[in-house]
mmCIF file of C-alpha atoms in Angstrom:
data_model
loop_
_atom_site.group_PDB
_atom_site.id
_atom_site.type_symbol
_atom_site.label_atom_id
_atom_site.label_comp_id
_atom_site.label_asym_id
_atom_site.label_seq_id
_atom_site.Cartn_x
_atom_site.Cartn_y
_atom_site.Cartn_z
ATOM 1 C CA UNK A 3 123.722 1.576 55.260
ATOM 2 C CA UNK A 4 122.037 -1.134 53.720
ATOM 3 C CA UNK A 5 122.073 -3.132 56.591
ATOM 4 C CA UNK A 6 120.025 -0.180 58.393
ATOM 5 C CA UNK A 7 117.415 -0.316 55.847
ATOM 6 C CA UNK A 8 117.423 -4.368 55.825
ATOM 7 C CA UNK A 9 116.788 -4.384 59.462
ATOM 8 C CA UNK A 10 113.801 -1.190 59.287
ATOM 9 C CA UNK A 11 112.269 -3.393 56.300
ATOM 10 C CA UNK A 12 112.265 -6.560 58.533
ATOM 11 C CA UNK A 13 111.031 -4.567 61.074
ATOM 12 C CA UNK A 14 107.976 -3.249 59.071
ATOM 13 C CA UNK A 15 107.367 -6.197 57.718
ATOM 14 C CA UNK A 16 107.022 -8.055 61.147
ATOM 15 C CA UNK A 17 105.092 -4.961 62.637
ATOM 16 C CA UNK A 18 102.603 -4.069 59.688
ATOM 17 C CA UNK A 19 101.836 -7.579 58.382
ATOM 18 C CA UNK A 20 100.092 -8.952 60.925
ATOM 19 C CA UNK A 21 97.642 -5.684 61.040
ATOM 20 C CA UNK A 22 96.991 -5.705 57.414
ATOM 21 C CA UNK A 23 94.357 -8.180 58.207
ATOM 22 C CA UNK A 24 92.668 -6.873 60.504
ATOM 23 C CA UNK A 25 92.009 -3.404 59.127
ATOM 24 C CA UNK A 26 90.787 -4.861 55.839
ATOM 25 C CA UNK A 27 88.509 -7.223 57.673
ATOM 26 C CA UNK A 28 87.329 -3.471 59.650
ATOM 27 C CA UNK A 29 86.728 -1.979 56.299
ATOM 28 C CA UNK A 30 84.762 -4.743 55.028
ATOM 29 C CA UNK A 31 83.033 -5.342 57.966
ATOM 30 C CA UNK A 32 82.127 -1.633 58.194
ATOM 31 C CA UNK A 33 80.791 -1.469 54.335
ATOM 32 C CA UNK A 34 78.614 -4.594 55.145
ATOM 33 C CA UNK A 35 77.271 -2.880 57.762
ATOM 34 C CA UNK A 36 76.887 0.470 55.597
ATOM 35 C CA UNK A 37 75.225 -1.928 52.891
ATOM 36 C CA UNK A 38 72.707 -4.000 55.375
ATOM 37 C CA UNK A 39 71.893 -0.425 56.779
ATOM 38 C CA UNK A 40 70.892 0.969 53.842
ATOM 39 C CA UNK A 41 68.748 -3.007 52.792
ATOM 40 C CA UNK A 42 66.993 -2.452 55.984
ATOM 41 C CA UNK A 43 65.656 1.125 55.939
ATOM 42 C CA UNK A 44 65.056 0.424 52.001
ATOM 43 C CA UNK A 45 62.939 -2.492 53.760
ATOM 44 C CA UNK A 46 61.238 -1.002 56.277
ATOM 45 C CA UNK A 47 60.221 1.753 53.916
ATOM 46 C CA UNK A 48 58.774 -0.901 51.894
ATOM 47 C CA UNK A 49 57.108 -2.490 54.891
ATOM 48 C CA UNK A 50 55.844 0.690 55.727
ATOM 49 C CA UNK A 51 54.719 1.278 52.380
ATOM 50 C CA UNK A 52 53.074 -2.359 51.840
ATOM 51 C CA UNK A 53 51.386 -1.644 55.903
ATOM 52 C CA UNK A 54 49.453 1.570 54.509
ATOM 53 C CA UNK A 55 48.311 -0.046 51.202
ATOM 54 C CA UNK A 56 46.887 -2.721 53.378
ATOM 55 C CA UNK A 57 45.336 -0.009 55.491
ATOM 56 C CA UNK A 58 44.266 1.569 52.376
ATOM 57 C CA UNK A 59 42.806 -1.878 51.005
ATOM 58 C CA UNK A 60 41.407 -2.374 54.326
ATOM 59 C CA UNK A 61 39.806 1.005 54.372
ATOM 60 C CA UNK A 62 38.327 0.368 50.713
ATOM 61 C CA UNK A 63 37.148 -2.952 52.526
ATOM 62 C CA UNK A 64 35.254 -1.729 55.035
ATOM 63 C CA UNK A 65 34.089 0.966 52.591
ATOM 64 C CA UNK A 66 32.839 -1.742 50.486
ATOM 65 C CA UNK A 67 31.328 -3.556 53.298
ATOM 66 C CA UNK A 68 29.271 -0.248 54.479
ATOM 67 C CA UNK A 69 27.881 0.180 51.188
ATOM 68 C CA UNK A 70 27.226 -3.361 50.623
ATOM 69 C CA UNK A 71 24.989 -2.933 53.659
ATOM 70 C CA UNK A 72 23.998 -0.077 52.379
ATOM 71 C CA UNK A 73 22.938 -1.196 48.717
ATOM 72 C CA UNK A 74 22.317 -4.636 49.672
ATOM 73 C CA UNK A 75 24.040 -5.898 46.141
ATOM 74 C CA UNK A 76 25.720 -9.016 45.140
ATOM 75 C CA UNK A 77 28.111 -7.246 43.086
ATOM 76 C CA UNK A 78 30.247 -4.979 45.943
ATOM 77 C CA UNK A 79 30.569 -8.803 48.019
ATOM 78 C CA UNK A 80 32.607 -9.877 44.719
ATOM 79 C CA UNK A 81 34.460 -6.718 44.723
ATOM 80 C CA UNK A 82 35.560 -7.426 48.947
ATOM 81 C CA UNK A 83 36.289 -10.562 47.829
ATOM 82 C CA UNK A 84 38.958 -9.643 45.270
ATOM 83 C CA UNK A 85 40.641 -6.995 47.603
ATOM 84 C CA UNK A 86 40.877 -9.571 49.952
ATOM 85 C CA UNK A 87 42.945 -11.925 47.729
ATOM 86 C CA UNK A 88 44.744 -8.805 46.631
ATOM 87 C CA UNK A 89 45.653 -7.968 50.390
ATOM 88 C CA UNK A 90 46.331 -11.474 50.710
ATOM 89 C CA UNK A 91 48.877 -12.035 47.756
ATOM 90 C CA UNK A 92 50.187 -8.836 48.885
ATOM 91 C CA UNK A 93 51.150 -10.066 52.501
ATOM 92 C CA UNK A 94 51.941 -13.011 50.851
ATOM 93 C CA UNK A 95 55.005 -11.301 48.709
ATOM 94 C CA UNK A 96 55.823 -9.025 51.410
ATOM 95 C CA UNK A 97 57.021 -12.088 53.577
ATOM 96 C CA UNK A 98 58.248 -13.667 50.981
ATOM 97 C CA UNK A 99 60.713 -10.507 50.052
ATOM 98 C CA UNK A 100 61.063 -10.178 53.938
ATOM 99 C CA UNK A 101 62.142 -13.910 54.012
ATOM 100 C CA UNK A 102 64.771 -13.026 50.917
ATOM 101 C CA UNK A 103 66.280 -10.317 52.165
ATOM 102 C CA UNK A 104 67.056 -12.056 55.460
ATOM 103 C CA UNK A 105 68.518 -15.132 53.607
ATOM 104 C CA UNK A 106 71.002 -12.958 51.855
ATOM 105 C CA UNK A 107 72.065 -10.830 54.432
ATOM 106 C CA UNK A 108 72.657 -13.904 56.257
ATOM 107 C CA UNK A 109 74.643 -15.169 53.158
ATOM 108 C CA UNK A 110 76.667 -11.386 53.574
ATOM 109 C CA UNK A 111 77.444 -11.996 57.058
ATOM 110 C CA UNK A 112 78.668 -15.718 56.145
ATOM 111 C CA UNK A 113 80.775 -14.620 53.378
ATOM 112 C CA UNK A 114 81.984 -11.437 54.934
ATOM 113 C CA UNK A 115 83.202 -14.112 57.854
ATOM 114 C CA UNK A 116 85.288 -16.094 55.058
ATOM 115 C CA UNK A 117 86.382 -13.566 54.021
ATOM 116 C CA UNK A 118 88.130 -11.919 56.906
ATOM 117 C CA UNK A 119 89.484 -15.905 57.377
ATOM 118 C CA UNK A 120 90.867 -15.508 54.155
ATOM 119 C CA UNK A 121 92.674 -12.305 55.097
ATOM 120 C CA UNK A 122 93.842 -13.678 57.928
ATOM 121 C CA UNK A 123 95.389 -16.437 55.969
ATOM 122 C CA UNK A 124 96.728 -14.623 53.791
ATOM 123 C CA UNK A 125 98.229 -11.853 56.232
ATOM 124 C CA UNK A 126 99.423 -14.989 58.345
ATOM 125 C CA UNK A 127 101.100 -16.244 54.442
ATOM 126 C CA UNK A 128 102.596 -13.162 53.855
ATOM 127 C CA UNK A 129 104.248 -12.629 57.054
ATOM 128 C CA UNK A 130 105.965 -16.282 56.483
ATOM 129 C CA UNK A 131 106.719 -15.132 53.039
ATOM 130 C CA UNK A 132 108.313 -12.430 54.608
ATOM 131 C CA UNK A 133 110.282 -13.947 57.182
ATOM 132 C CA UNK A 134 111.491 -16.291 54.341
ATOM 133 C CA UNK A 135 112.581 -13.591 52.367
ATOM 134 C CA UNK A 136 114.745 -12.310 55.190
ATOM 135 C CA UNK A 137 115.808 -16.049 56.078
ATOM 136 C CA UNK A 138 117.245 -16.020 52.144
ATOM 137 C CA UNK A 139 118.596 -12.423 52.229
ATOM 138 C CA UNK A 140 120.684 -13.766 55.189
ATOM 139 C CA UNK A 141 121.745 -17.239 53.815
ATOM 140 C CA UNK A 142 122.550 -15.228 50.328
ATOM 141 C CA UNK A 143 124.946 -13.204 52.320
ATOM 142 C CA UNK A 144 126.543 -16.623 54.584
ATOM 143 C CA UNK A 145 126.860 -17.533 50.909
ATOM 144 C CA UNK A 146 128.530 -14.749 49.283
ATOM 145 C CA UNK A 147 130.871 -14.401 52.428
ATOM 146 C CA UNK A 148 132.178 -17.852 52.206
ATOM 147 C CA UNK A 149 132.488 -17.722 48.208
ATOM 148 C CA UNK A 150 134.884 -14.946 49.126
ATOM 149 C CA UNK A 151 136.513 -16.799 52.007
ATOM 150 C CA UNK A 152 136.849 -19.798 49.516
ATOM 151 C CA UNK A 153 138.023 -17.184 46.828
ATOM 152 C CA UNK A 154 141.036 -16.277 49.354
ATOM 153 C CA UNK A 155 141.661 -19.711 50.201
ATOM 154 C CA UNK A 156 142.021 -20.784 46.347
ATOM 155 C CA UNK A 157 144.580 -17.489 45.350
ATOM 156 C CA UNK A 158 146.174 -18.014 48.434
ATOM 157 C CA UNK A 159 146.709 -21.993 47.911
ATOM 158 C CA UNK A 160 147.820 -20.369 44.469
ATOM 159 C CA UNK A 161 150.497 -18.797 45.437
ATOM 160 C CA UNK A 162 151.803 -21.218 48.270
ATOM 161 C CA UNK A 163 151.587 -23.826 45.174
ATOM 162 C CA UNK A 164 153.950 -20.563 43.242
ATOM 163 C CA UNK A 165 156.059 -20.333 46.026
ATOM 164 C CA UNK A 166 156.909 -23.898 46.391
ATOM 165 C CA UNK A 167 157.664 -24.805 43.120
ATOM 166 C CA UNK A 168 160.243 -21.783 43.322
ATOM 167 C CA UNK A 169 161.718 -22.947 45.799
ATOM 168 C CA UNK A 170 161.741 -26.369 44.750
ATOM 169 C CA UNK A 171 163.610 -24.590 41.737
ATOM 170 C CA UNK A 172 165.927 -23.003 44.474
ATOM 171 C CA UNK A 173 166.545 -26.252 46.128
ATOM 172 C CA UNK A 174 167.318 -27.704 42.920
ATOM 173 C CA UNK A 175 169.695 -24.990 41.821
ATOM 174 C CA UNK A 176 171.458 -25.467 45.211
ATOM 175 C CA UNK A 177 171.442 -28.959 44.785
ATOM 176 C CA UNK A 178 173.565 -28.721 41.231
ATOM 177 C CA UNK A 179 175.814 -25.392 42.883
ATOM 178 C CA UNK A 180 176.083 -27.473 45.590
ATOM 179 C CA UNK A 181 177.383 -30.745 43.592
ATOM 180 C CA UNK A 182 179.526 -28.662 41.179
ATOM 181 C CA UNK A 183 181.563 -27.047 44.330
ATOM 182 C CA UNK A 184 181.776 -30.760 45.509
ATOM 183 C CA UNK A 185 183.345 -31.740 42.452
ATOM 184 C CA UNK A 186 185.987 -28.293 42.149
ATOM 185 C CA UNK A 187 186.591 -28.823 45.932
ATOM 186 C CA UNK A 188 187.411 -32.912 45.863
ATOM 187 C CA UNK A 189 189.299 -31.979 42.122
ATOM 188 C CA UNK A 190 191.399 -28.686 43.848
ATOM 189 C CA UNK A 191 191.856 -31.399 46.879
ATOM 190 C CA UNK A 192 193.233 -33.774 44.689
ATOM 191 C CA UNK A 193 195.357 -31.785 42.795
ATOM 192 C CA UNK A 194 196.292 -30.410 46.580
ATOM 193 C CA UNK A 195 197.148 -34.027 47.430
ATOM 194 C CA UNK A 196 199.016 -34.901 43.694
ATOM 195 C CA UNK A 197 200.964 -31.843 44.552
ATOM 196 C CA UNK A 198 202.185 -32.956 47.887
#
């Protein structure tokens, strides 16, 4: 049974892994997206914004101008001339913000691309990982299957190493039976003989 589930975890492993990246990478890519969305309406509502207070300035301008003509006073040509350097400084910060904005959702994009490399690498890490693991689980059991096969091998040589010193014993114990008979059979001869 545990075999079963080794082999359905190896086969996860091997069949999820290598998407793990690649949904992450989705995700993020998707909330970057989500994120720059929302920069540029915020920005184009500000450009919008910034486009009809220049229209307003430019409005006030021309107001000025009329009156100006109108009047025929030194004072209103000051007043144009400080609404233009306001609409100026105005444009002015407007591309500057525009010029901003771009720069870091450029910098987004750039590290949103590393990283989805990072992912990658690490996906591609922990599949090895993986396959490592499983490499080990198999070696660990070659391992514990020749432990027991060496296990056998020593109780076995045990008792071959029992069994011949018994019958080392046996031969012995023959060997004296064997030399006492000798000695009653060549004695009960020799009495035999003496008789004769």
């Amino acid at each position: 049974m545990d075999q079963v589930y080794n082999l359905i975890q190896q086969r996860n492993a091997i069949e999820t892994l290598p998407f793990v990246s690649l949904h992450s990478s989705n995700s993020q890519l998707r909330n970057l997206v989500a994120s720059l969305q929302f920069r540029c309406e915020s920005l184009e509502r500000q450009y919008l914004e910034l486009q009809q207070l220049l229209a307003d300035q430019a409005l006030l301008v021309n107001q000025s101008n009329q009156n100006i003509i109108k009047s025929g006073s030194g004072g209103v040509l000051k007043n144009e001339g400080k609404l233009r350097e306001k609409i100026a400084k105005l444009q002015k910060d407007l591309n500057e913000k525009l010029r901003n904005e771009v720069k870091l959702a450029a910098e987004a994009a750039e590290s949103s691309k590393e990283i989805s490399q990072l992912n990658e690498e690490k996906s591609s890490h922990e599949a090895t990982i993986a396959t490592l693991n499983v490499e080990i689980h198999r070696c660990n059991e070659i391992i514990t299957h020749l432990t027991n096969e060496l296990e056998e091998s020593k109780s076995r040589t045990r008792l071959a190493e029992a069994q011949f010193d018994g019958l080392k014993d046996a031969i012995r114990s023959l060997q004296e039976e064997n030399e006492e008979k000798s000695k009653l059979n060549q004695r009960l001869l020799d009495e035999t003989i003496a008789e004769k």
